[in-house]
């Protein structure tokens, strides 16, 4: 019996070692898949033209240079682009977080006839890609009218394109990017809060809205952190809706999308009478630098908030 116990202990010990090795390989592999494109852009951003055509240089440049950053910053008008992107993302994040929290509270704590059917429509918005509703949204904001009142007084709608208003209106009404997912997160979190807390507030004379502000929101800090970070990052990274609704505003999205064209004009010497052939490798290197500059603020932000983000994800139950 003693030999059998020792054998089982050895098998269990070896099983733990093997599982640890397999888990480490899986984690390293997934981390490599995620980080490899960023590492390539970091490598290209610091390369000089000599390193670009040196066959012995693969990932680590022989000569570090910041010329690529200077060129990309000048072409992108980086300071203006990052300010506009931050303002847009911040405004939509605040409005969308509050509106989605209010909708999630209503679905969780204020049941009404047809609420399940309406919530099914909210879930459906998670599944429907935004490209399918872009055309009606574009037409609506190009000729915006509120219940016919604008046409009544002016005879025509208001063009809200090339302004923050499409993003403000959709965020304030819970119809912005990924709002269905955020409403679902808040609903699930509010359902886990005890009814006795809210009933005690009602006994003390609190209204529904006051109970939401004073009781529910302070208890929903983990869900608010999760939604806030998701909302900010998705709005910052959005290229589809922003490029269509803000075509002429200098945001990081538009600056990144127009970077190849601007580099083509710059590197070909357009406007100077030159007919220089554009080097595609140099243009690609500068585009990688511009993309790295676009995601750099998010990387810096993640270094400061990653602990709170992980804790909030765990407490909202999204992991399971």
XYZ file of N, CA and C in Angstrom, residues 13-285:
819
model
N 2.434 14.558 -8.860
C 3.481 15.571 -8.952
C 3.902 15.798 -10.401
N 4.081 14.716 -11.139
C 4.450 14.849 -12.544
C 3.315 15.475 -13.357
N 2.066 15.175 -13.016
C 0.933 15.780 -13.718
C 0.907 17.281 -13.514
N 1.199 17.724 -12.288
C 1.240 19.164 -12.034
C 2.363 19.825 -12.808
N 3.517 19.178 -12.854
C 4.643 19.735 -13.607
C 4.312 19.825 -15.098
N 3.731 18.755 -15.634
C 3.394 18.765 -17.070
C 2.356 19.836 -17.380
N 1.331 19.951 -16.505
C 0.314 20.972 -16.737
C 0.897 22.387 -16.630
N 1.845 22.577 -15.708
C 2.501 23.888 -15.587
C 3.281 24.229 -16.849
N 3.954 23.231 -17.407
C 4.724 23.468 -18.630
C 3.792 23.771 -19.808
N 2.721 22.982 -19.935
C 1.768 23.202 -21.024
C 1.115 24.577 -20.893
N 0.740 24.950 -19.670
C 0.120 26.256 -19.454
C 1.077 27.387 -19.792
N 2.353 27.227 -19.403
C 3.344 28.261 -19.721
C 3.533 28.400 -21.227
N 3.565 27.266 -21.928
C 3.723 27.320 -23.388
C 2.530 28.014 -24.030
N 1.306 27.704 -23.561
C 0.111 28.332 -24.111
C 0.106 29.837 -23.852
N 0.449 30.243 -22.628
C 0.468 31.664 -22.294
C 1.526 32.416 -23.091
N 2.716 31.823 -23.199
C 3.779 32.464 -23.978
C 3.378 32.558 -25.447
N 2.751 31.498 -25.969
C 2.328 31.530 -27.369
C 1.270 32.588 -27.637
N 0.250 32.664 -26.753
C -0.785 33.681 -26.940
C -0.224 35.083 -26.756
N 0.689 35.244 -25.780
C 1.312 36.549 -25.602
C 2.135 36.961 -26.805
N 2.823 35.994 -27.409
C 3.614 36.295 -28.598
C 2.727 36.713 -29.768
N 1.598 36.010 -29.940
C 0.679 36.354 -31.030
C 0.157 37.771 -30.872
N -0.142 38.170 -29.623
C -0.682 39.506 -29.368
C 0.398 40.578 -29.517
N 1.587 40.312 -29.004
C 2.631 41.333 -28.945
C 3.474 41.413 -30.209
N 3.474 40.384 -31.029
C 4.363 40.370 -32.196
C 4.117 41.542 -33.149
N 2.863 41.869 -33.513
C 2.674 43.031 -34.404
C 3.166 44.336 -33.788
N 2.971 44.494 -32.470
C 3.444 45.724 -31.821
C 4.966 45.763 -31.801
N 5.597 44.625 -31.540
C 7.059 44.578 -31.537
C 7.632 44.902 -32.911
N 6.972 44.442 -33.968
C 7.421 44.774 -35.317
C 7.347 46.282 -35.572
N 6.274 46.917 -35.098
C 6.130 48.364 -35.289
C 7.161 49.130 -34.468
N 7.461 48.653 -33.266
C 8.497 49.295 -32.456
C 9.852 49.176 -33.135
N 10.129 48.005 -33.678
C 11.388 47.804 -34.385
C 11.496 48.699 -35.614
N 10.408 48.800 -36.385
C 10.433 49.627 -37.598
C 10.519 51.106 -37.265
N 9.934 51.517 -36.141
C 9.907 52.944 -35.803
C 11.297 53.491 -35.515
N 12.188 52.661 -35.000
C 13.524 53.129 -34.633
C 14.581 52.809 -35.691
N 14.181 52.252 -36.827
C 15.135 51.905 -37.873
C 15.486 53.112 -38.720
N 16.709 53.147 -39.177
C 17.135 54.148 -40.148
C 17.027 53.553 -41.546
N 17.252 54.377 -42.550
C 17.191 53.883 -43.920
C 18.281 52.844 -44.189
N 19.444 53.016 -43.549
C 20.508 52.030 -43.717
C 20.098 50.674 -43.140
N 19.425 50.694 -41.976
C 18.958 49.435 -41.387
C 17.861 48.799 -42.222
N 17.065 49.642 -42.885
C 15.955 49.127 -43.678
C 16.447 48.264 -44.836
N 17.586 48.626 -45.408
C 18.109 47.883 -46.559
C 19.284 46.982 -46.187
N 19.524 46.849 -44.910
C 20.593 45.967 -44.445
C 20.017 44.577 -44.202
N 20.421 43.567 -44.989
C 19.832 42.227 -44.823
C 20.177 41.556 -43.503
N 21.186 42.059 -42.804
C 21.564 41.454 -41.526
C 20.735 41.996 -40.358
N 19.963 43.066 -40.601
C 19.143 43.662 -39.544
C 17.728 43.113 -39.661
N 17.279 42.459 -38.623
C 15.936 41.895 -38.629
C 15.004 42.655 -37.684
N 15.282 42.564 -36.399
C 14.395 43.164 -35.407
C 15.066 44.293 -34.621
N 16.336 44.142 -34.311
C 17.047 45.136 -33.509
C 17.860 46.045 -34.434
N 17.511 47.341 -34.497
C 18.254 48.254 -35.389
C 19.698 48.425 -34.915
N 20.584 48.587 -35.888
C 21.970 48.873 -35.544
C 22.155 50.327 -35.139
N 21.387 51.211 -35.746
C 21.466 52.644 -35.439
C 20.083 53.141 -35.048
N 19.911 53.509 -33.782
C 18.628 54.030 -33.330
C 18.436 55.460 -33.816
N 17.260 55.739 -34.322
C 16.954 57.077 -34.828
C 15.520 57.446 -34.458
N 15.304 58.748 -34.270
C 13.971 59.266 -33.964
C 13.390 60.054 -35.139
N 14.019 59.953 -36.299
C 13.546 60.693 -37.464
C 12.166 60.218 -37.916
N 11.919 58.926 -37.798
C 10.596 58.416 -38.180
C 9.497 59.023 -37.309
N 9.758 59.147 -36.010
C 8.779 59.759 -35.115
C 8.562 61.225 -35.465
N 9.637 61.945 -35.745
C 9.503 63.362 -36.086
C 8.678 63.543 -37.353
N 8.955 62.713 -38.371
C 8.216 62.829 -39.631
C 6.747 62.489 -39.444
N 6.468 61.377 -38.735
C 5.073 60.967 -38.529
C 4.310 61.995 -37.696
N 4.946 62.560 -36.672
C 4.283 63.571 -35.841
C 3.947 64.811 -36.648
N 4.876 65.235 -37.517
C 4.613 66.417 -38.347
C 3.496 66.159 -39.351
N 3.520 64.994 -39.995
C 2.522 64.698 -41.023
C 1.142 64.510 -40.402
N 1.071 63.859 -39.257
C -0.209 63.589 -38.602
C -0.764 64.792 -37.846
N 0.085 65.850 -37.646
C -0.299 66.952 -36.755
C -0.726 66.357 -35.417
N 0.193 65.675 -34.806
C -0.095 64.756 -33.707
C -0.738 65.439 -32.509
N -0.265 66.621 -32.145
C -0.811 67.284 -30.961
C -2.294 67.608 -31.136
N -2.675 68.131 -32.301
C -4.091 68.422 -32.558
C -4.907 67.141 -32.626
N -4.363 66.123 -33.273
C -5.097 64.871 -33.433
C -5.343 64.197 -32.094
N -4.340 64.193 -31.227
C -4.512 63.514 -29.941
C -5.464 64.300 -29.035
N -5.463 65.635 -29.141
C -6.401 66.438 -28.346
C -7.839 66.182 -28.792
N -8.081 66.195 -30.099
C -9.434 65.955 -30.609
C -9.913 64.547 -30.275
N -9.029 63.572 -30.398
C -9.410 62.195 -30.086
C -9.721 62.031 -28.602
N -8.919 62.662 -27.752
C -9.153 62.554 -26.315
C -10.462 63.238 -25.924
N -10.739 64.402 -26.498
C -11.987 65.107 -26.191
C -13.191 64.290 -26.633
N -13.137 63.740 -27.847
C -14.248 62.932 -28.352
C -14.459 61.692 -27.502
N -13.395 60.984 -27.180
C -13.510 59.747 -26.405
C -13.995 60.033 -24.987
N -13.532 61.130 -24.397
C -13.929 61.449 -23.029
C -15.411 61.814 -22.949
N -15.884 62.652 -23.876
C -17.287 63.070 -23.869
C -18.208 61.868 -24.069
N -17.916 61.050 -25.062
C -18.766 59.882 -25.331
C -18.698 58.874 -24.181
N -17.547 58.740 -23.537
C -17.410 57.791 -22.433
C -18.283 58.191 -21.253
N -18.251 59.464 -20.877
C -19.051 59.930 -19.737
C -20.542 59.771 -20.021
N -20.981 60.236 -21.179
C -22.406 60.170 -21.502
C -22.879 58.730 -21.673
N -22.088 57.920 -22.341
C -22.501 56.549 -22.608
C -22.520 55.710 -21.335
N -21.559 55.926 -20.452
C -21.549 55.182 -19.194
C -22.785 55.493 -18.365
N -23.162 56.764 -18.275
C -24.326 57.136 -17.470
C -25.618 56.618 -18.102
N -25.781 56.789 -19.416
C -27.020 56.356 -20.070
C -27.176 54.844 -20.019
N -26.085 54.102 -20.217
C -26.162 52.644 -20.159
C -26.413 52.156 -18.741
N -25.847 52.852 -17.745
C -26.123 52.493 -16.355
C -27.596 52.713 -16.025
N -28.160 53.801 -16.521
C -29.572 54.080 -16.273
C -30.461 53.026 -16.930
N -30.131 52.645 -18.162
C -30.908 51.614 -18.847
C -30.750 50.257 -18.167
N -29.525 49.921 -17.752
C -29.312 48.656 -17.053
C -30.046 48.593 -15.730
N -30.121 49.725 -15.028
C -30.874 49.777 -13.773
C -32.362 49.559 -14.018
N -32.888 50.162 -15.075
C -34.307 49.988 -15.388
C -34.628 48.536 -15.713
N -33.788 47.887 -16.497
C -34.034 46.484 -16.840
C -33.893 45.569 -15.630
N -33.021 45.919 -14.686
C -32.758 45.036 -13.550
C -33.736 45.238 -12.408
N -34.119 46.492 -12.135
C -34.880 46.784 -10.924
C -36.275 47.344 -11.183
N -36.593 47.700 -12.398
C -37.903 48.285 -12.683
C -38.601 47.468 -13.769
N -39.058 46.273 -13.452
C -39.693 45.426 -14.472
C -41.014 46.036 -14.946
N -41.257 45.908 -16.223
C -42.499 46.407 -16.821
C -42.900 45.452 -17.935
N -44.129 45.589 -18.393
C -44.627 44.694 -19.426
C -43.827 44.886 -20.714
N -43.308 43.798 -21.224
C -42.514 43.853 -22.446
C -41.048 44.150 -22.221
N -40.610 44.177 -20.960
C -39.207 44.491 -20.686
C -38.271 43.403 -21.216
N -38.691 42.145 -21.103
C -37.850 41.055 -21.619
C -37.716 41.125 -23.139
N -38.811 41.477 -23.810
C -38.747 41.620 -25.265
C -37.849 42.786 -25.651
N -37.958 43.886 -24.905
C -37.114 45.044 -25.191
C -35.648 44.742 -24.916
N -35.395 43.987 -23.837
C -34.009 43.618 -23.546
C -33.463 42.665 -24.602
N -34.338 41.836 -25.178
C -33.905 41.009 -26.299
C -33.441 41.854 -27.471
N -34.105 42.995 -27.690
C -33.648 43.914 -28.725
C -32.293 44.512 -28.400
N -32.045 44.762 -27.100
C -30.734 45.267 -26.687
C -29.650 44.232 -26.975
N -29.936 42.986 -26.649
C -28.973 41.915 -26.931
C -28.751 41.776 -28.437
N -29.800 41.994 -29.214
C -29.676 41.894 -30.662
C -28.712 42.943 -31.215
N -28.669 44.113 -30.583
C -27.731 45.142 -31.055
C -26.280 44.723 -30.870
N -26.035 43.792 -29.934
C -24.664 43.281 -29.777
C -24.271 42.428 -30.977
N -25.250 41.723 -31.531
C -24.970 40.793 -32.627
C -24.948 41.481 -33.986
N -25.678 42.589 -34.118
C -25.764 43.264 -35.411
C -24.529 44.148 -35.599
N -23.764 43.975 -36.657
C -22.585 44.829 -36.890
C -23.008 46.257 -37.202
N -22.229 47.254 -36.780
C -22.610 48.653 -36.999
C -22.655 49.039 -38.470
N -21.965 48.280 -39.331
C -21.976 48.604 -40.761
C -23.362 48.492 -41.364
N -24.209 47.636 -40.790
C -25.537 47.429 -41.369
C -26.466 48.608 -41.145
N -26.215 49.412 -40.125
C -27.088 50.559 -39.847
C -26.390 51.882 -40.124
N -25.237 51.833 -40.797
C -24.512 53.081 -41.050
C -25.276 54.003 -41.982
N -25.854 53.457 -43.056
C -26.529 54.299 -44.046
C -27.709 55.054 -43.435
N -28.650 54.371 -42.716
C -29.738 55.150 -42.108
C -29.246 56.153 -41.070
N -28.209 55.811 -40.310
C -27.664 56.765 -39.350
C -27.050 57.962 -40.058
N -26.348 57.709 -41.146
C -25.717 58.797 -41.899
C -26.786 59.741 -42.468
N -27.840 59.174 -43.035
C -28.923 59.997 -43.585
C -29.623 60.780 -42.475
N -29.825 60.135 -41.347
C -30.503 60.788 -40.227
C -29.726 62.000 -39.721
N -28.405 61.849 -39.578
C -27.608 62.959 -39.058
C -27.282 64.003 -40.129
N -27.335 63.609 -41.368
C -27.118 64.598 -42.434
C -28.324 65.519 -42.591
N -29.509 65.000 -42.289
C -30.729 65.800 -42.370
C -31.509 65.608 -41.073
N -30.895 66.007 -39.954
C -31.436 65.700 -38.633
C -32.687 66.522 -38.352
N -33.676 65.840 -37.779
C -34.926 66.495 -37.420
C -35.469 65.821 -36.176
N -35.922 66.605 -35.202
C -36.441 66.084 -33.947
C -37.960 66.171 -33.963
N -38.596 65.013 -34.212
C -40.060 64.921 -34.242
C -40.695 65.929 -35.213
N -39.990 66.281 -36.267
C -40.530 67.203 -37.264
C -40.493 68.667 -36.865
N -39.958 68.985 -35.689
C -39.960 70.372 -35.216
C -38.996 71.248 -36.010
N -37.851 70.683 -36.397
C -36.874 71.473 -37.148
C -37.432 71.837 -38.512
N -38.065 70.873 -39.195
C -38.698 71.164 -40.483
C -39.843 72.161 -40.328
N -40.517 72.101 -39.217
C -41.651 72.993 -39.004
C -41.228 74.454 -38.960
N -40.085 74.723 -38.337
C -39.667 76.110 -38.162
C -38.683 76.579 -39.238
N -37.858 75.674 -39.760
C -36.848 76.102 -40.727
C -37.097 75.579 -42.139
N -37.928 74.548 -42.286
C -38.230 74.011 -43.608
C -37.242 72.967 -44.084
N -36.187 72.719 -43.307
C -35.203 71.699 -43.695
C -34.508 71.203 -42.440
N -33.872 70.050 -42.558
C -33.170 69.479 -41.424
C -31.825 70.142 -41.190
N -31.170 69.706 -40.140
C -29.863 70.245 -39.763
C -28.791 69.197 -40.037
N -27.727 69.615 -40.683
C -26.615 68.717 -40.975
C -25.687 68.660 -39.759
N -25.674 67.522 -39.072
C -24.850 67.353 -37.878
C -23.529 66.654 -38.159
N -23.278 66.310 -39.417
C -22.020 65.649 -39.749
C -20.854 66.620 -39.584
N -19.683 66.079 -39.410
C -18.469 66.854 -39.166
C -18.554 67.642 -37.862
N -19.245 67.079 -36.882
C -19.319 67.683 -35.555
C -19.414 66.559 -34.534
N -19.323 66.943 -33.272
C -19.433 65.949 -32.199
C -20.874 65.520 -31.940
N -21.834 66.189 -32.512
C -23.230 65.948 -32.160
C -23.708 64.524 -32.437
N -23.352 63.885 -33.539
C -23.783 62.478 -33.704
C -23.299 61.571 -32.579
N -22.091 61.809 -32.098
C -21.548 60.984 -31.020
C -22.190 61.350 -29.680
N -22.453 62.632 -29.464
C -23.090 63.063 -28.218
C -24.510 62.522 -28.121
N -25.271 62.626 -29.203
C -26.659 62.182 -29.182
C -26.764 60.670 -29.009
N -25.947 59.921 -29.731
C -26.006 58.463 -29.606
C -25.510 57.996 -28.239
N -24.489 58.667 -27.690
C -23.982 58.277 -26.373
C -24.984 58.615 -25.275
N -25.628 59.777 -25.360
C -26.570 60.209 -24.329
C -27.845 59.377 -24.325
N -28.184 58.774 -25.459
C -29.402 57.966 -25.556
C -29.128 56.465 -25.508
N -27.908 56.062 -25.224
C -27.591 54.639 -25.111
C -27.592 53.903 -26.430
N -27.223 54.598 -27.510
C -27.196 53.965 -28.836
C -25.824 54.032 -29.491
N -24.812 54.348 -28.715
C -23.488 54.510 -29.280
C -22.818 53.153 -29.476
N -21.542 53.201 -29.802
C -20.779 51.995 -30.111
C -20.751 51.048 -28.907
N -21.194 49.799 -29.103
C -21.180 48.733 -28.091
C -22.091 49.020 -26.904
N -23.084 49.900 -27.052
C -23.954 50.226 -25.920
C -24.749 49.010 -25.447
N -25.127 48.123 -26.353
C -25.866 46.929 -25.957
C -25.088 46.086 -24.960
N -23.791 45.937 -25.175
C -22.953 45.168 -24.253
C -22.864 45.863 -22.904
N -22.741 47.182 -22.907
C -22.622 47.915 -21.648
C -23.914 47.853 -20.841
N -25.062 47.940 -21.517
C -26.343 47.806 -20.818
C -26.463 46.413 -20.202
N -26.029 45.412 -20.927
C -26.057 44.038 -20.406
C -25.182 43.910 -19.162
N -23.991 44.518 -19.174
C -23.098 44.448 -18.017
C -23.752 45.089 -16.796
N -24.326 46.275 -16.984
C -24.963 46.964 -15.862
C -26.181 46.188 -15.361
N -26.966 45.643 -16.273
C -28.152 44.886 -15.855
C -27.758 43.696 -14.981
N -26.753 42.950 -15.425
C -26.335 41.783 -14.653
C -25.765 42.193 -13.297
N -25.062 43.313 -13.253
C -24.483 43.745 -11.987
C -25.564 44.235 -11.028
N -26.518 45.020 -11.514
C -27.578 45.544 -10.655
C -28.491 44.429 -10.145
N -28.651 43.381 -10.923
C -29.478 42.264 -10.472
C -28.864 41.564 -9.264
N -27.552 41.681 -9.101
C -26.875 41.058 -7.972
C -26.911 41.887 -6.703
N -27.400 43.120 -6.773
C -27.489 43.973 -5.587
C -28.799 43.662 -4.853
N -28.705 43.528 -3.553
C -29.858 43.140 -2.746
C -30.981 44.165 -2.852
N -32.220 43.660 -2.915
C -33.382 44.540 -2.982
C -33.609 45.312 -1.688
N -33.160 44.737 -0.554
C -33.395 45.380 0.733
C -32.732 46.752 0.805
N -31.578 46.900 0.149
C -30.883 48.198 0.174
C -31.731 49.260 -0.504
N -32.275 48.917 -1.656
C -33.096 49.879 -2.380
C -34.419 50.125 -1.664
N -35.016 49.093 -1.084
C -36.282 49.263 -0.370
C -36.108 50.159 0.848
N -34.963 50.060 1.499
C -34.704 50.937 2.645
C -34.638 52.396 2.206
N -34.075 52.647 1.007
C -34.028 54.012 0.492
C -35.425 54.517 0.168
N -36.279 53.637 -0.373
C -37.650 54.046 -0.680
C -38.433 54.364 0.602
N -38.182 53.594 1.655
C -38.856 53.844 2.930
C -38.467 55.214 3.480
N -37.209 55.614 3.263
C -36.735 56.912 3.735
C -37.190 58.064 2.853
N -37.970 57.758 1.813
C -38.523 58.812 0.976
C -37.749 59.105 -0.291
N -36.807 58.281 -0.641
C -36.026 58.510 -1.851
C -36.843 58.139 -3.083
N -36.686 58.904 -4.149
C -37.332 58.582 -5.412
C -36.514 57.532 -6.151
N -37.046 57.086 -7.277
C -36.337 56.064 -8.059
C -35.009 56.619 -8.560
N -35.025 57.842 -9.088
C -33.799 58.421 -9.628
C -32.794 58.710 -8.512
N -33.283 59.168 -7.350
C -32.376 59.419 -6.237
C -31.773 58.122 -5.726
N -32.573 57.056 -5.689
C -32.046 55.753 -5.299
C -30.975 55.276 -6.273
N -31.196 55.555 -7.557
C -30.201 55.176 -8.564
C -28.887 55.921 -8.338
N -28.970 57.232 -8.062
C -27.764 58.044 -7.906
C -27.056 57.774 -6.580
N -27.841 57.634 -5.487
C -27.238 57.541 -4.157
C -26.939 56.107 -3.726
N -27.690 55.141 -4.238
C -27.533 53.755 -3.775
C -26.860 52.879 -4.836
N -27.438 52.894 -6.034
C -26.990 51.954 -7.057
C -25.626 52.309 -7.646
N -25.446 53.548 -8.057
C -24.173 53.917 -8.693
C -22.973 53.746 -7.767
N -23.038 54.168 -6.480
C -21.867 53.918 -5.623
C -21.537 52.439 -5.453
N -22.553 51.563 -5.543
C -22.296 50.129 -5.434
C -21.872 49.505 -6.757
N -21.980 50.270 -7.846
C -21.663 49.734 -9.171
C -20.326 50.249 -9.692
N -19.420 50.620 -8.778
C -18.115 51.139 -9.198
C -17.350 50.134 -10.072
N -17.304 48.839 -9.727
C -16.587 47.897 -10.616
C -17.157 47.856 -12.024
N -18.482 47.830 -12.151
C -19.092 47.818 -13.475
C -18.820 49.125 -14.215
N -18.814 50.246 -13.503
C -18.557 51.538 -14.137
C -17.117 51.627 -14.635
N -16.177 51.087 -13.864
C -14.779 51.092 -14.317
C -14.629 50.259 -15.582
N -15.250 49.075 -15.580
C -15.173 48.204 -16.755
C -15.763 48.883 -17.984
N -16.968 49.421 -17.848
C -17.636 50.060 -18.982
C -16.878 51.303 -19.441
N -16.384 52.086 -18.496
C -15.647 53.307 -18.845
C -14.411 52.991 -19.672
N -13.648 52.007 -19.243
C -12.430 51.658 -19.973
C -12.750 51.064 -21.342
N -13.738 50.169 -21.391
C -14.132 49.596 -22.675
C -14.613 50.686 -23.627
N -15.452 51.581 -23.119
C -16.018 52.632 -23.957
C -14.928 53.551 -24.495
N -14.006 53.956 -23.629
C -12.936 54.866 -24.049
C -12.040 54.219 -25.099
N -11.655 52.976 -24.847
C -10.739 52.294 -25.765
C -11.403 52.041 -27.115
N -12.672 51.595 -27.115
C -13.348 51.301 -28.381
C -13.599 52.571 -29.183
N -13.920 53.662 -28.501
C -14.101 54.913 -29.220
C -12.773 55.418 -29.767
N -11.715 55.263 -29.002
C -10.385 55.696 -29.439
C -9.932 54.899 -30.661
N -10.211 53.611 -30.676
C -9.747 52.750 -31.763
C -10.701 52.698 -32.956
N -11.882 53.289 -32.824
C -12.859 53.199 -33.895
C -12.376 53.948 -35.133
N -12.408 53.270 -36.251
C -12.033 53.894 -37.527
C -13.206 54.004 -38.482
N -14.237 53.203 -38.256
C -15.337 53.136 -39.215
C -16.303 54.303 -39.041
N -16.915 54.405 -37.867
C -17.918 55.443 -37.632
C -17.275 56.827 -37.592
N -16.132 56.937 -36.945
C -15.472 58.239 -36.839
C -15.081 58.775 -38.201
N -14.566 57.925 -39.069
C -14.159 58.383 -40.397
C -15.350 58.813 -41.242
N -16.534 58.251 -40.983
C -17.719 58.620 -41.756
C -18.428 59.852 -41.202
N -18.447 60.004 -39.883
C -19.162 61.128 -39.275
C -18.271 62.348 -39.050
N -16.955 62.150 -38.980
C -16.012 63.257 -38.812
C -14.950 63.196 -39.905
N -15.333 63.344 -41.162
C -14.356 63.137 -42.237
C -13.259 64.190 -42.304
N -13.531 65.415 -41.881
C -12.534 66.483 -42.025
C -11.886 66.896 -40.721
N -12.330 66.327 -39.590
C -11.728 66.699 -38.312
C -10.452 65.899 -38.094
N -9.440 66.544 -37.572
C -8.142 65.910 -37.401
C -8.118 65.113 -36.096
N -8.585 63.882 -36.165
C -8.463 62.952 -35.055
C -7.384 61.929 -35.387
N -7.001 61.146 -34.397
C -5.981 60.130 -34.648
C -6.465 59.105 -35.667
N -7.774 58.837 -35.662
C -8.334 57.906 -36.638
C -8.129 58.427 -38.053
N -8.555 59.653 -38.297
C -8.420 60.218 -39.633
C -6.962 60.444 -40.004
N -6.142 60.844 -39.010
C -4.727 61.059 -39.289
C -4.041 59.763 -39.689
N -4.425 58.661 -39.028
C -3.821 57.369 -39.353
C -4.287 56.864 -40.717
N -5.592 57.046 -41.005
C -6.115 56.582 -42.281
C -5.531 57.370 -43.451
N -5.322 58.677 -43.242
C -4.799 59.509 -44.326
C -3.273 59.544 -44.360
N -2.636 58.871 -43.400
C -1.179 58.899 -43.337
C -0.505 58.355 -44.596
N -0.954 57.225 -45.166
C -0.294 56.762 -46.406
C -0.367 57.783 -47.536
N -1.529 58.428 -47.707
C -1.653 59.436 -48.781
C -0.749 60.631 -48.510
N -0.734 61.125 -47.263
C 0.095 62.291 -46.946
C 1.572 61.965 -47.101
N 1.966 60.757 -46.714
C 3.361 60.360 -46.886
C 3.717 60.228 -48.348
N 2.768 59.747 -49.143
C 3.012 59.643 -50.576
C 3.263 61.024 -51.177
N 2.480 62.021 -50.757
C 2.671 63.389 -51.242
C 3.997 63.944 -50.755
N 4.303 63.682 -49.467
C 5.537 64.215 -48.898
C 6.779 63.595 -49.512
N 6.795 62.266 -49.592
C 7.988 61.571 -50.064
C 8.196 61.709 -51.559
N 7.110 61.944 -52.320
C 7.258 62.111 -53.762
C 7.621 63.538 -54.135
N 7.629 64.442 -53.138
C 7.988 65.821 -53.440
C 6.913 66.550 -54.205
N 5.622 66.172 -54.000
C 4.531 66.809 -54.716
C 4.452 68.281 -54.341
N 4.231 69.121 -55.328
C 4.136 70.554 -55.121
C 5.453 71.262 -55.277
N 6.545 70.516 -55.458
C 7.860 71.133 -55.618
C 8.411 70.935 -57.022
N 7.643 70.286 -57.857
C 8.092 70.030 -59.208
C 8.953 68.801 -59.343
N 9.177 68.104 -58.232
C 10.008 66.907 -58.271
C 9.185 65.712 -58.703
N 9.866 64.737 -59.242
C 9.206 63.498 -59.693
C 9.865 62.297 -59.023
N 10.240 62.466 -57.767
C 10.917 61.402 -57.033
C 10.002 60.194 -56.872
N 10.579 59.008 -57.118
C 9.820 57.779 -56.946
C 9.657 57.483 -55.456
N 8.428 57.192 -55.054
C 8.156 56.923 -53.649
C 8.718 55.558 -53.273
N 9.454 55.510 -52.169
C 9.992 54.252 -51.670
C 8.916 53.571 -50.830
N 8.368 52.461 -51.277
C 7.273 51.821 -50.505
C 7.725 51.318 -49.145
N 8.993 50.913 -49.030
C 9.481 50.421 -47.741
C 9.599 51.558 -46.729
N 10.047 52.707 -47.188
C 10.126 53.858 -46.294
C 8.724 54.315 -45.873
N 7.799 54.341 -46.835
C 6.423 54.730 -46.510
C 5.803 53.752 -45.512
N 6.050 52.448 -45.710
C 5.520 51.448 -44.790
C 6.114 51.620 -43.396
N 7.388 51.944 -43.324
C 8.046 52.155 -42.035
C 7.439 53.351 -41.298
